[in-house]
mmCIF file of N, CA and C in Angstrom:
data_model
loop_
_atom_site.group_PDB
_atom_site.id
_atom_site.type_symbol
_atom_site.label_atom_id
_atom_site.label_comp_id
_atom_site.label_asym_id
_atom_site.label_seq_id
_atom_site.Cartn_x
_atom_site.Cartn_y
_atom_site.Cartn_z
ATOM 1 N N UNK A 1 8.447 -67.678 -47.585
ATOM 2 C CA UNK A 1 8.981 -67.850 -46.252
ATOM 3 C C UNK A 1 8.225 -66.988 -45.239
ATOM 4 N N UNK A 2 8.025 -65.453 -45.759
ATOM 5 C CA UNK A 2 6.795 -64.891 -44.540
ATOM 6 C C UNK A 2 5.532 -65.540 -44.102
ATOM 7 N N UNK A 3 4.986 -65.899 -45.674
ATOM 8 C CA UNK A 3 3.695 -67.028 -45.377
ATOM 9 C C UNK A 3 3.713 -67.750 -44.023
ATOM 10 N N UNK A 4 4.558 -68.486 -44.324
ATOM 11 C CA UNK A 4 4.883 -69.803 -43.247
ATOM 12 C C UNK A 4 5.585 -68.880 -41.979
ATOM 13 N N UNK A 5 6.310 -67.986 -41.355
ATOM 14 C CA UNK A 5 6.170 -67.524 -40.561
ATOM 15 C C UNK A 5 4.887 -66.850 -40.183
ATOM 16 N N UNK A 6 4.322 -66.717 -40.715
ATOM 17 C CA UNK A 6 2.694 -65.944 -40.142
ATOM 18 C C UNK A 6 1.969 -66.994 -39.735
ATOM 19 N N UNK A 7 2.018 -67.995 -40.853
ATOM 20 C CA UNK A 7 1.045 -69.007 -40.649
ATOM 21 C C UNK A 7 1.280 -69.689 -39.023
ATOM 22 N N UNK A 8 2.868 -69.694 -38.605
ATOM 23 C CA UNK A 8 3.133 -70.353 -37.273
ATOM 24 C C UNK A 8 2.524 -69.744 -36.457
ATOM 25 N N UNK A 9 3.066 -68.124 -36.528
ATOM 26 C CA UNK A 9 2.978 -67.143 -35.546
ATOM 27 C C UNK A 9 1.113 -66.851 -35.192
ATOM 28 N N UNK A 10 0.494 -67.303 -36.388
ATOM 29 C CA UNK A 10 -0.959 -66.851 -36.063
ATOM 30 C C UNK A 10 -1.507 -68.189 -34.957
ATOM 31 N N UNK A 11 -1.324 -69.457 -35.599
ATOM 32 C CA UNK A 11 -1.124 -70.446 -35.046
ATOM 33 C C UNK A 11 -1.105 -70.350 -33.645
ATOM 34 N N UNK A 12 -0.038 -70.688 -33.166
ATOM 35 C CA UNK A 12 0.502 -70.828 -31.798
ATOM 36 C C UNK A 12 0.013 -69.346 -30.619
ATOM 37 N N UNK A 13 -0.177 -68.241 -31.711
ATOM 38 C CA UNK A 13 -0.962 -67.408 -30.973
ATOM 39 C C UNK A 13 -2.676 -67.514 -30.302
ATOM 40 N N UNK A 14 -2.918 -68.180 -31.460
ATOM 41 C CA UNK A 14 -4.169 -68.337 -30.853
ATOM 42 C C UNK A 14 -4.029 -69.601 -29.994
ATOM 43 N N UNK A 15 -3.637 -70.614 -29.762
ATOM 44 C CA UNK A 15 -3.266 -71.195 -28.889
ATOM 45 C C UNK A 15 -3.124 -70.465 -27.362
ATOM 46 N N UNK A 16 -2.415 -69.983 -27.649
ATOM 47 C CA UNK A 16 -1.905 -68.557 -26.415
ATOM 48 C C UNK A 16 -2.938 -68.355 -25.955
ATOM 49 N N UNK A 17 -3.652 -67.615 -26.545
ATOM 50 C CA UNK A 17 -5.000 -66.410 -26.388
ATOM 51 C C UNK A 17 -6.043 -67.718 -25.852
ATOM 52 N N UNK A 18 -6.683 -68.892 -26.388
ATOM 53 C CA UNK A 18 -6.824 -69.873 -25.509
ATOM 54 C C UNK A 18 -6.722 -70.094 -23.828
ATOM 55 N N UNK A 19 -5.632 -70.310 -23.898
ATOM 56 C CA UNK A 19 -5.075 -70.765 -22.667
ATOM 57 C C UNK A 19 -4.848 -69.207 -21.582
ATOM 58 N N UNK A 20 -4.682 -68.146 -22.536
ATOM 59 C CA UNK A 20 -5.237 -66.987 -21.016
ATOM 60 C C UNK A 20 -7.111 -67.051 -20.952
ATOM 61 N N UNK A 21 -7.526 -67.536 -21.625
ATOM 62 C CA UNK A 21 -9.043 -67.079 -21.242
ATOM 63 C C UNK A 21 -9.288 -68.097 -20.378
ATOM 64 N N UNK A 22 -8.535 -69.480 -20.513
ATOM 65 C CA UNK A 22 -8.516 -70.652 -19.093
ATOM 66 C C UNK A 22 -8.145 -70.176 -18.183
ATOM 67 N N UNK A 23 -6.697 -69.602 -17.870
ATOM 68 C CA UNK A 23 -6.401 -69.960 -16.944
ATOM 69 C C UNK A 23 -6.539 -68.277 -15.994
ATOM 70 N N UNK A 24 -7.380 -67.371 -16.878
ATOM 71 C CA UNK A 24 -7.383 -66.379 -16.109
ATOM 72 C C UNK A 24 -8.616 -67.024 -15.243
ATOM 73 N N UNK A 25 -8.669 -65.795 -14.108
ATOM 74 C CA UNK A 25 -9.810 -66.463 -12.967
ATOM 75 C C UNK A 25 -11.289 -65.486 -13.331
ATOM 76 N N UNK A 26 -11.847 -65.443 -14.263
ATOM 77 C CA UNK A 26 -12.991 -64.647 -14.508
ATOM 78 C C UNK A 26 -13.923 -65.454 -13.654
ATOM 79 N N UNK A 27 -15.266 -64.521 -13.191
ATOM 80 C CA UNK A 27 -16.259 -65.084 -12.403
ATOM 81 C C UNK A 27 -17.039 -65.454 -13.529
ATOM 82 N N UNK A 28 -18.541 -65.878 -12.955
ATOM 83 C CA UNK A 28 -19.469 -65.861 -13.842
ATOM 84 C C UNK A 28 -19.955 -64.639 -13.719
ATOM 85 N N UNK A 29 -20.316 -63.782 -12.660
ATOM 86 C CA UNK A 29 -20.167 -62.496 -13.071
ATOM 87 C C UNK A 29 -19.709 -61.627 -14.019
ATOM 88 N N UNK A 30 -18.540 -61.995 -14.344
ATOM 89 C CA UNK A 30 -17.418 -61.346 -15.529
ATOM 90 C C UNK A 30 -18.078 -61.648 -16.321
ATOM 91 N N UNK A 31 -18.892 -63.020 -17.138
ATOM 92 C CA UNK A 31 -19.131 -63.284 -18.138
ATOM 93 C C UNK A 31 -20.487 -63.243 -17.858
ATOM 94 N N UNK A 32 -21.070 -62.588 -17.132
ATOM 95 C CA UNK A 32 -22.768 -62.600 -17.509
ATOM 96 C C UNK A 32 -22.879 -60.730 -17.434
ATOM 97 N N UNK A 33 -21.997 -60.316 -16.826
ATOM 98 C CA UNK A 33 -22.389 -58.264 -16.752
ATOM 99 C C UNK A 33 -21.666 -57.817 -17.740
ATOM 100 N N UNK A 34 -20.076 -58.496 -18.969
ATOM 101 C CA UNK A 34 -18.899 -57.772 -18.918
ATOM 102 C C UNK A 34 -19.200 -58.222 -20.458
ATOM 103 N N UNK A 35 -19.984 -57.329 -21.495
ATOM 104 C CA UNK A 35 -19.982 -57.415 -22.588
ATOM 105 C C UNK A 35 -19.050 -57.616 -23.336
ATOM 106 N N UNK A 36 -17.987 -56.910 -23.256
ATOM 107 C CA UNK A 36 -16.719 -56.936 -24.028
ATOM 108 C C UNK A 36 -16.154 -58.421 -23.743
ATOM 109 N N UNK A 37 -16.092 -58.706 -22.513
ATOM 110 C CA UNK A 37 -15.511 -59.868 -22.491
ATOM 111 C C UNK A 37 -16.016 -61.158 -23.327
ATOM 112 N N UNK A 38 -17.825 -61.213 -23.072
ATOM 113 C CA UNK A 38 -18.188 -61.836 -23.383
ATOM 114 C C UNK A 38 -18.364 -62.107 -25.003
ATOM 115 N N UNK A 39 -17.708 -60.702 -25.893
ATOM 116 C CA UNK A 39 -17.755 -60.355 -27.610
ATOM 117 C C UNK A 39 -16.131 -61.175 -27.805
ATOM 118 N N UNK A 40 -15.529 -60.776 -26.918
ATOM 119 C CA UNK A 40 -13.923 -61.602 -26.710
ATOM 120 C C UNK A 40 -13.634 -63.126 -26.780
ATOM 121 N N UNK A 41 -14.692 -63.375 -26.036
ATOM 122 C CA UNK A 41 -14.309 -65.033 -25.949
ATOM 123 C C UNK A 41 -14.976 -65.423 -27.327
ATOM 124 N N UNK A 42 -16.267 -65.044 -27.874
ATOM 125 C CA UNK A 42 -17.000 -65.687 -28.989
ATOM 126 C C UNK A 42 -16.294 -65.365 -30.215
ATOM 127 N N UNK A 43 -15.344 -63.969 -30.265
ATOM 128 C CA UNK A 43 -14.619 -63.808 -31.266
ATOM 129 C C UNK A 43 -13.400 -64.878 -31.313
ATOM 130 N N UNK A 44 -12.933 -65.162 -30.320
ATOM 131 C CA UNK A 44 -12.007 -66.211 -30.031
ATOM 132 C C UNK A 44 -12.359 -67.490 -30.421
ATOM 133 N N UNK A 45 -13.677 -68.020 -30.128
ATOM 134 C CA UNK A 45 -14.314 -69.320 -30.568
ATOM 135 C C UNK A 45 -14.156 -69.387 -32.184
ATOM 136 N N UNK A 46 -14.715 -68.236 -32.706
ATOM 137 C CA UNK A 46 -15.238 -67.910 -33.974
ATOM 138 C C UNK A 46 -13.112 -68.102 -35.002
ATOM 139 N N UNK A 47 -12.530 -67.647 -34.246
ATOM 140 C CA UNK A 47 -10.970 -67.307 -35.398
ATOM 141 C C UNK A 47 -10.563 -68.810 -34.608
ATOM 142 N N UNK A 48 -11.145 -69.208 -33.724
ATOM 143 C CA UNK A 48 -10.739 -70.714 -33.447
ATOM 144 C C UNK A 48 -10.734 -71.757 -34.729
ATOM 145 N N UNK A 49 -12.158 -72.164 -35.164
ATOM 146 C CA UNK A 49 -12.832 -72.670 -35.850
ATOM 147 C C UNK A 49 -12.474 -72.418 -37.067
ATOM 148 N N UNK A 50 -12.099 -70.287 -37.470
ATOM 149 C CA UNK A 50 -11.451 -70.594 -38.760
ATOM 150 C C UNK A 50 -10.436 -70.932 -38.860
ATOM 151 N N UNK A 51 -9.420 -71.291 -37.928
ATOM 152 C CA UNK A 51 -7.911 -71.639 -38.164
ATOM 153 C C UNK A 51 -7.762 -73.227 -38.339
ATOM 154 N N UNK A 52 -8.617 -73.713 -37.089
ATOM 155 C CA UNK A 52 -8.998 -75.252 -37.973
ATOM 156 C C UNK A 52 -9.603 -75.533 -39.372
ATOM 157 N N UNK A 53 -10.484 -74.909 -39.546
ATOM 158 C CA UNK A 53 -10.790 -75.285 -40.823
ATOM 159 C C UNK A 53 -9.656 -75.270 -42.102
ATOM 160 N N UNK A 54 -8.542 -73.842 -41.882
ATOM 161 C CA UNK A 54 -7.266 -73.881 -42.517
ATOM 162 C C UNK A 54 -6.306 -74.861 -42.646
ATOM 163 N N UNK A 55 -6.491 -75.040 -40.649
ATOM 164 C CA UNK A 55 -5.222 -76.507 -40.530
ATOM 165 C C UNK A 55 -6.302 -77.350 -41.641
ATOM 166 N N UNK A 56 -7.092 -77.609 -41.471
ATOM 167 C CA UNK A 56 -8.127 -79.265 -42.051
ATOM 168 C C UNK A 56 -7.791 -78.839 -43.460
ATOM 169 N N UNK A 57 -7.918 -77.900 -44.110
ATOM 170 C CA UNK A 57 -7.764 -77.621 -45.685
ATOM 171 C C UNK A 57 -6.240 -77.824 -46.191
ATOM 172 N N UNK A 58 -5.328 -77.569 -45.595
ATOM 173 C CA UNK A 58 -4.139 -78.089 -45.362
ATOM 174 C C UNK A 58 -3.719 -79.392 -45.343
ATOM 175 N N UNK A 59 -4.350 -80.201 -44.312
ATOM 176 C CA UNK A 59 -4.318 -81.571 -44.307
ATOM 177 C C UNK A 59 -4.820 -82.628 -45.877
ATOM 178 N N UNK A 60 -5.792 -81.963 -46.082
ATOM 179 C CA UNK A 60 -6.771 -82.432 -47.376
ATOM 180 C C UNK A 60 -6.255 -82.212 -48.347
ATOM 181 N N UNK A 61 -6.447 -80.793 -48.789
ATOM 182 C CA UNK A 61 -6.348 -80.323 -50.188
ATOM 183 C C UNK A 61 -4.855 -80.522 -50.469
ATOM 184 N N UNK A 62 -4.367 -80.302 -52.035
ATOM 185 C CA UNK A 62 -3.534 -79.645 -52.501
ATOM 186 C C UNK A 62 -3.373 -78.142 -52.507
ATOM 187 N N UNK A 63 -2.694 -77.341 -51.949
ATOM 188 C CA UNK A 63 -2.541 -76.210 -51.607
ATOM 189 C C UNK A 63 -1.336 -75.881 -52.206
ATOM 190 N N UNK A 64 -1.185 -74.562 -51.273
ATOM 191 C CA UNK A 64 0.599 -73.282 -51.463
ATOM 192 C C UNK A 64 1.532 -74.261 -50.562
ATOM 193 N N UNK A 65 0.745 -74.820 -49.214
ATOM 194 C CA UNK A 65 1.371 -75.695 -48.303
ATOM 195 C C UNK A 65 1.759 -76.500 -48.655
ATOM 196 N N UNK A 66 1.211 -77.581 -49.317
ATOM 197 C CA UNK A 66 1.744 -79.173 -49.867
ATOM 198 C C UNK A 66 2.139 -79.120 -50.872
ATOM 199 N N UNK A 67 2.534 -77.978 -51.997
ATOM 200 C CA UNK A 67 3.151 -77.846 -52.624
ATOM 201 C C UNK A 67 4.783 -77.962 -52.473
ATOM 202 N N UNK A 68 4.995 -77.377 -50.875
ATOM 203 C CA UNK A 68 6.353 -77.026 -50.296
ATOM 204 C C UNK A 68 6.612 -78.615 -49.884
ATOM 205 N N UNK A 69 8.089 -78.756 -50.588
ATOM 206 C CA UNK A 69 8.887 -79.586 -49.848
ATOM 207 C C UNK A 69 9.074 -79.977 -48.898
ATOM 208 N N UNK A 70 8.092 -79.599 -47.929
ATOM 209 C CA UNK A 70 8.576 -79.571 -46.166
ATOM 210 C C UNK A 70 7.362 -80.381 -45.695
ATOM 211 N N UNK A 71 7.593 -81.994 -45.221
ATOM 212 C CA UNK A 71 6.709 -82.196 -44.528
ATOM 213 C C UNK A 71 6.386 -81.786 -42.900
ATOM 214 N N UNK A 72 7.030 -81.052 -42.368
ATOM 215 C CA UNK A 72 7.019 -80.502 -41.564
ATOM 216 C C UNK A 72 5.510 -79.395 -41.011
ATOM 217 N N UNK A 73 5.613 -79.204 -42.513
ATOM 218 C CA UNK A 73 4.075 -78.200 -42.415
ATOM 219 C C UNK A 73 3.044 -78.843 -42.863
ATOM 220 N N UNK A 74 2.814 -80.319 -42.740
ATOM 221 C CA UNK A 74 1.936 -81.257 -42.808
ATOM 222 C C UNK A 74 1.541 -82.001 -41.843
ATOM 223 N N UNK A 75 2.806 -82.241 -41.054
ATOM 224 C CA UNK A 75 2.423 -82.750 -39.154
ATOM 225 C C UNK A 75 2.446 -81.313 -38.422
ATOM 226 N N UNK A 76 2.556 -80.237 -38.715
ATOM 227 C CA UNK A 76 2.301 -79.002 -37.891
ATOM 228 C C UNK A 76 1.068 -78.877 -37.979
ATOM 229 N N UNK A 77 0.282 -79.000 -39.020
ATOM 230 C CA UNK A 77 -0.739 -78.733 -39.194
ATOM 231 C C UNK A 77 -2.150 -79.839 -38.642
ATOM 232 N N UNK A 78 -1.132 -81.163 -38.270
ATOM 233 C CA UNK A 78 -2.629 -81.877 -37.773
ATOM 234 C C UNK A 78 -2.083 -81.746 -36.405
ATOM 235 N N UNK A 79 -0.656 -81.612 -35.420
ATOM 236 C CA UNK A 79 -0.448 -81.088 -34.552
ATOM 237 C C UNK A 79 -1.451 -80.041 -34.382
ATOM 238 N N UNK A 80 -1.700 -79.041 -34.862
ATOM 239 C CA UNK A 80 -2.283 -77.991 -34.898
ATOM 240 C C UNK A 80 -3.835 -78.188 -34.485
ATOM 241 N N UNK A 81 -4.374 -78.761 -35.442
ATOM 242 C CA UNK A 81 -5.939 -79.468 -35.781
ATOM 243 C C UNK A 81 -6.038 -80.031 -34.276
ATOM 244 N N UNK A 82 -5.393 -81.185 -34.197
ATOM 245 C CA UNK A 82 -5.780 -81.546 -32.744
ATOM 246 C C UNK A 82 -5.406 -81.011 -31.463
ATOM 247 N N UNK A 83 -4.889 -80.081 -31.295
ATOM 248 C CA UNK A 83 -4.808 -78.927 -30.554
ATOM 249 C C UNK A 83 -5.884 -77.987 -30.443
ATOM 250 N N UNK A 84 -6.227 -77.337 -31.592
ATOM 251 C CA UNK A 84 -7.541 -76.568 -31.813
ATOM 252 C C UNK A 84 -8.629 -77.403 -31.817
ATOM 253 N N UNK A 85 -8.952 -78.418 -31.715
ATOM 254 C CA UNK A 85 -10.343 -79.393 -31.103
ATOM 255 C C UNK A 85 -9.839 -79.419 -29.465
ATOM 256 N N UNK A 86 -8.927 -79.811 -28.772
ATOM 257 C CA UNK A 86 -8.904 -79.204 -27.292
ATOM 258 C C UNK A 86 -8.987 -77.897 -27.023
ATOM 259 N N UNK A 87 -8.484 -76.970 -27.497
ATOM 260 C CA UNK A 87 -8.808 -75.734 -27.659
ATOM 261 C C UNK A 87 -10.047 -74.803 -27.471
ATOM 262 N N UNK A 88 -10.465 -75.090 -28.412
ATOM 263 C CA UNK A 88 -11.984 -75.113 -29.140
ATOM 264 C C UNK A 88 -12.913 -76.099 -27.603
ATOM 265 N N UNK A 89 -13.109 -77.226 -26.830
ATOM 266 C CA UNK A 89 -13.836 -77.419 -26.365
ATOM 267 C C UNK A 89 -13.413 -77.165 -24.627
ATOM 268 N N UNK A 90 -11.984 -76.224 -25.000
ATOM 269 C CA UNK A 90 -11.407 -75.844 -23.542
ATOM 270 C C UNK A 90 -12.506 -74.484 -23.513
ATOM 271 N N UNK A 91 -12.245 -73.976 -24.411
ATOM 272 C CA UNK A 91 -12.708 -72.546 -23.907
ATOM 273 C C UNK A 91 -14.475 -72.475 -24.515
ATOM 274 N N UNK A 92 -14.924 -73.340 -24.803
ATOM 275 C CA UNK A 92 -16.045 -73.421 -24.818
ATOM 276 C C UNK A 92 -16.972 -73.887 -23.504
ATOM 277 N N UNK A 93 -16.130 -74.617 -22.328
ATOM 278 C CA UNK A 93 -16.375 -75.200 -21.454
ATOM 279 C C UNK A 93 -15.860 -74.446 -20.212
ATOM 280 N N UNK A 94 -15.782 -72.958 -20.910
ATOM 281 C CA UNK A 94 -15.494 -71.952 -19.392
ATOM 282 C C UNK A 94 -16.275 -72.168 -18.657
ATOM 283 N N UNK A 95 -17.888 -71.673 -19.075
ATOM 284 C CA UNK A 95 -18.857 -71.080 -18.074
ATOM 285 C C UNK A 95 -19.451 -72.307 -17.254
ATOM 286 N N UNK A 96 -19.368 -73.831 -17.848
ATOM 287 C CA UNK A 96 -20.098 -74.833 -17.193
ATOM 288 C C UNK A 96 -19.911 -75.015 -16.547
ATOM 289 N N UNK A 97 -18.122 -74.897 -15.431
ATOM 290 C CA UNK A 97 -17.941 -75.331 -14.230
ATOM 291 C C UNK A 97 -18.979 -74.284 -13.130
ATOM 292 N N UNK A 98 -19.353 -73.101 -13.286
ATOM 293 C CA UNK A 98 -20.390 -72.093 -12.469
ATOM 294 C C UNK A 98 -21.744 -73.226 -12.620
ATOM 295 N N UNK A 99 -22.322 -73.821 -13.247
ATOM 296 C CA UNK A 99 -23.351 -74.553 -12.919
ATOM 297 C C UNK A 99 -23.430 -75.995 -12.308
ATOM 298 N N UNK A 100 -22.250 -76.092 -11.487
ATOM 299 C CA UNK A 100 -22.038 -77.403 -11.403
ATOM 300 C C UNK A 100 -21.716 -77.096 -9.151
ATOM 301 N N UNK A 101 -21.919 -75.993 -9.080
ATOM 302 C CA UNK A 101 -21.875 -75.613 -7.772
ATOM 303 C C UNK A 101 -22.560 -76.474 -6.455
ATOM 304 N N UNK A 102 -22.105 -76.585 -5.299
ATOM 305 C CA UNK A 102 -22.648 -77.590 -4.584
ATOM 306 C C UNK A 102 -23.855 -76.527 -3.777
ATOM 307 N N UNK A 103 -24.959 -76.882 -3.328
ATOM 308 C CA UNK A 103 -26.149 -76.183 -2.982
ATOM 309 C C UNK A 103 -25.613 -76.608 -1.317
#
């Protein structure tokens, strides 16, 4: 039962953590002078990618997950998946709106 509370709680957190690196207002400044920030977002990309790959191993495999009686943690998990592919190409697609500026 902790499993599966962590597993939500890690989940939906990174979701979270997502959606502040959108909707905060960083410049391109921020992300071309502000090292830390810029180790922040790629670490973010990076635990992105491994949490999908979890949801996707989940979906696939026989696991600890599909072992459990609960299909619940079988549509959470492609809920999840296709969330973290918007996710994943939200916050990958910070810096492009700065090159798209009118001259």
């Amino acid at each position: 039962m902790l499993l599966i509370f962590i597993y939500y709680f890690l989940s939906i957190a990174t979701l979270c953590a997502c959606y502040y690196f959108r909707r905060s207002r960083f410049t391109e400044k921020d992300y071309k002078y502000n090292k830390p920030l810029r180790w922040k977002r790629r670490i973010l990309i990076i635990w992105i990618y491994f949490f999908g790959g979890i949801q996707g191993s989940i979906c696939a495999k026989k696991n600890y997950f599909r072992d459990v009686d609960n299909d619940f943690i079988i549509g959470s998990a492609l809920f999840f998946l296709f969330a973290y592919i918007v996710a994943v190409c939200w916050v990958e697609d910070i810096i492009h709106p700065f090159n798209n500026k009118k001259k």
